[in-house]
Amino acid sequence: MDILLTNREEPAALSSPSSLTVVVAVNRSKNSFCAIKWTLEKFLSEERICFKLLHVCPPITTVPTPLGNYLISQVRDDVAVAYKKEMEWKTLKMLLPYKQMFTAKKVEVEVLLIEADDVADAIARQ
């Protein structure tokens, strides 16, 4: 679980103050609930704030079949695309309780799904 804070400055033509972006990296652990709860308690009163949920998934390189696992390049394109969409759907379903925590506080949150082998590096690049 990681929380990233970034300042996003508005263009000079606008006179409004800069906004704050809070990115919470989550996984399936209970710590993710704690991180989101803490984030909402800490930053909910801030004006001009943007919340983002970040989840890093390993790249999909194989597709499971009844006959075994096959490399993505060994299956038909439609099968690979369908499997990737199914995995994305499962991930979004897993993130739904986290997203509902923001919805309960009447706060918008953007969900970012990233495919990467190195979780820490993927988080750092955000």
mmCIF file of C-alpha atoms in Angstrom:
data_model
loop_
_atom_site.group_PDB
_atom_site.id
_atom_site.type_symbol
_atom_site.label_atom_id
_atom_site.label_comp_id
_atom_site.label_asym_id
_atom_site.label_seq_id
_atom_site.Cartn_x
_atom_site.Cartn_y
_atom_site.Cartn_z
ATOM 1 C CA MET A 1 0.000 0.000 0.000
ATOM 2 C CA ASP A 2 1.387 3.360 -1.014
ATOM 3 C CA ILE A 3 -0.006 6.864 -1.053
ATOM 4 C CA LEU A 4 1.403 9.361 -3.519
ATOM 5 C CA LEU A 5 0.777 13.091 -3.345
ATOM 6 C CA THR A 6 1.365 15.293 -6.330
ATOM 7 C CA ASN A 7 0.767 18.973 -6.903
ATOM 8 C CA ARG A 8 -0.829 19.785 -10.197
ATOM 9 C CA GLU A 9 -0.380 23.426 -11.041
ATOM 10 C CA GLU A 10 -2.993 25.161 -13.096
ATOM 11 C CA PRO A 11 -1.977 27.154 -16.173
ATOM 12 C CA ALA A 12 -0.827 30.686 -15.399
ATOM 13 C CA ALA A 13 -3.895 32.126 -17.167
ATOM 14 C CA LEU A 14 -6.142 30.740 -14.441
ATOM 15 C CA SER A 15 -6.036 32.463 -11.085
ATOM 16 C CA SER A 16 -7.201 29.452 -9.072
ATOM 17 C CA PRO A 17 -4.801 27.722 -6.680
ATOM 18 C CA SER A 18 -3.066 24.499 -7.654
ATOM 19 C CA SER A 19 -4.877 21.247 -7.081
ATOM 20 C CA LEU A 20 -3.695 18.253 -5.114
ATOM 21 C CA THR A 21 -3.803 14.735 -6.514
ATOM 22 C CA VAL A 22 -3.786 11.870 -4.044
ATOM 23 C CA VAL A 23 -3.038 8.465 -5.512
ATOM 24 C CA VAL A 24 -3.659 5.407 -3.345
ATOM 25 C CA ALA A 25 -2.063 2.189 -4.569
ATOM 26 C CA VAL A 26 -4.248 -0.747 -3.529
ATOM 27 C CA ASN A 27 -4.249 -4.511 -3.677
ATOM 28 C CA ARG A 28 -6.403 -7.220 -2.108
ATOM 29 C CA SER A 29 -5.084 -6.735 1.437
ATOM 30 C CA LYS A 30 -6.870 -5.259 4.457
ATOM 31 C CA ASN A 31 -4.173 -2.571 4.498
ATOM 32 C CA SER A 32 -5.741 -1.067 1.397
ATOM 33 C CA PHE A 33 -8.977 -0.368 3.292
ATOM 34 C CA CYS A 34 -6.964 1.295 6.053
ATOM 35 C CA ALA A 35 -5.034 3.391 3.536
ATOM 36 C CA ILE A 36 -8.220 4.616 1.873
ATOM 37 C CA LYS A 37 -9.881 5.358 5.202
ATOM 38 C CA TRP A 38 -6.815 7.341 6.317
ATOM 39 C CA THR A 39 -6.641 9.156 2.980
ATOM 40 C CA LEU A 40 -10.273 10.209 3.151
ATOM 41 C CA GLU A 41 -9.934 11.370 6.762
ATOM 42 C CA LYS A 42 -6.752 13.300 6.003
ATOM 43 C CA PHE A 43 -7.616 14.929 2.657
ATOM 44 C CA LEU A 44 -11.402 15.057 2.357
ATOM 45 C CA SER A 45 -11.586 18.607 3.687
ATOM 46 C CA GLU A 46 -9.090 19.867 1.088
ATOM 47 C CA GLU A 47 -10.422 21.945 -1.770
ATOM 48 C CA ARG A 48 -9.401 21.179 -5.333
ATOM 49 C CA ILE A 49 -8.380 17.615 -4.673
ATOM 50 C CA CYS A 50 -8.374 14.688 -7.055
ATOM 51 C CA PHE A 51 -8.358 11.103 -5.768
ATOM 52 C CA LYS A 52 -7.042 8.182 -7.792
ATOM 53 C CA LEU A 53 -6.966 4.464 -7.018
ATOM 54 C CA LEU A 54 -3.988 2.709 -8.560
ATOM 55 C CA HIS A 55 -3.716 -1.043 -8.996
ATOM 56 C CA VAL A 56 -0.746 -2.712 -10.647
ATOM 57 C CA CYS A 57 -1.399 -6.040 -12.369
ATOM 58 C CA PRO A 58 1.232 -8.354 -13.804
ATOM 59 C CA PRO A 59 1.240 -8.406 -17.611
ATOM 60 C CA ILE A 60 -0.871 -11.188 -19.072
ATOM 61 C CA THR A 61 1.430 -13.515 -20.950
ATOM 62 C CA THR A 62 -0.564 -16.765 -20.894
ATOM 63 C CA VAL A 63 -4.164 -17.815 -21.306
ATOM 64 C CA PRO A 64 -5.396 -20.771 -19.257
ATOM 65 C CA THR A 65 -7.366 -23.395 -21.160
ATOM 66 C CA PRO A 66 -8.694 -26.838 -20.229
ATOM 67 C CA LEU A 67 -5.658 -28.295 -21.999
ATOM 68 C CA GLY A 68 -3.123 -26.138 -20.144
ATOM 69 C CA ASN A 69 -1.679 -22.645 -20.288
ATOM 70 C CA TYR A 70 -0.792 -21.173 -23.653
ATOM 71 C CA LEU A 71 1.268 -18.092 -24.456
ATOM 72 C CA ILE A 72 -0.814 -15.179 -25.661
ATOM 73 C CA SER A 73 0.909 -15.440 -29.040
ATOM 74 C CA GLN A 74 -0.240 -19.075 -29.360
ATOM 75 C CA VAL A 75 -3.981 -18.398 -29.111
ATOM 76 C CA ARG A 76 -6.370 -16.690 -31.474
ATOM 77 C CA ASP A 77 -6.577 -12.919 -31.101
ATOM 78 C CA ASP A 78 -10.242 -13.026 -30.075
ATOM 79 C CA VAL A 79 -9.433 -15.506 -27.291
ATOM 80 C CA ALA A 80 -6.575 -13.337 -26.003
ATOM 81 C CA VAL A 81 -8.714 -10.176 -26.087
ATOM 82 C CA ALA A 82 -11.606 -11.924 -24.320
ATOM 83 C CA TYR A 83 -9.293 -13.241 -21.594
ATOM 84 C CA LYS A 84 -7.725 -9.814 -21.054
ATOM 85 C CA LYS A 85 -11.189 -8.220 -20.789
ATOM 86 C CA GLU A 86 -12.272 -10.888 -18.306
ATOM 87 C CA MET A 87 -9.200 -10.232 -16.136
ATOM 88 C CA GLU A 88 -9.814 -6.471 -16.286
ATOM 89 C CA TRP A 89 -13.442 -7.024 -15.262
ATOM 90 C CA LYS A 90 -12.344 -9.202 -12.310
ATOM 91 C CA THR A 91 -9.856 -6.542 -11.226
ATOM 92 C CA LEU A 92 -12.456 -3.765 -11.423
ATOM 93 C CA LYS A 93 -14.852 -5.958 -9.437
ATOM 94 C CA MET A 94 -12.146 -6.441 -6.790
ATOM 95 C CA LEU A 95 -11.645 -2.650 -6.630
ATOM 96 C CA LEU A 96 -15.370 -1.907 -6.316
ATOM 97 C CA PRO A 97 -15.470 -1.890 -2.470
ATOM 98 C CA TYR A 98 -12.591 0.609 -2.473
ATOM 99 C CA LYS A 99 -14.370 2.819 -4.969
ATOM 100 C CA GLN A 100 -17.556 2.622 -2.883
ATOM 101 C CA MET A 101 -15.672 4.072 0.092
ATOM 102 C CA PHE A 102 -15.165 7.256 -1.938
ATOM 103 C CA THR A 103 -18.727 7.199 -3.248
ATOM 104 C CA ALA A 104 -20.052 6.962 0.323
ATOM 105 C CA LYS A 105 -18.214 10.222 1.084
ATOM 106 C CA LYS A 106 -19.617 11.761 -2.126
ATOM 107 C CA VAL A 107 -16.134 12.044 -3.610
ATOM 108 C CA GLU A 108 -15.161 11.179 -7.169
ATOM 109 C CA VAL A 109 -12.259 8.804 -7.689
ATOM 110 C CA GLU A 110 -10.485 7.724 -10.840
ATOM 111 C CA VAL A 111 -9.339 4.108 -11.143
ATOM 112 C CA LEU A 112 -5.974 3.489 -12.787
ATOM 113 C CA LEU A 113 -5.061 -0.038 -13.856
ATOM 114 C CA ILE A 114 -1.446 -0.543 -14.865
ATOM 115 C CA GLU A 115 0.232 -3.653 -16.234
ATOM 116 C CA ALA A 116 3.793 -3.999 -14.982
ATOM 117 C CA ASP A 117 6.214 -6.607 -13.695
ATOM 118 C CA ASP A 118 7.688 -4.278 -11.085
ATOM 119 C CA VAL A 119 5.014 -2.835 -8.802
ATOM 120 C CA ALA A 120 7.278 -0.308 -7.073
ATOM 121 C CA ASP A 121 8.588 1.013 -10.380
ATOM 122 C CA ALA A 122 5.061 1.310 -11.793
ATOM 123 C CA ILE A 123 3.943 3.273 -8.739
ATOM 124 C CA ALA A 124 6.987 5.536 -8.889
ATOM 125 C CA ARG A 125 6.251 6.377 -12.537
ATOM 126 C CA GLN A 126 2.837 7.748 -11.571
#
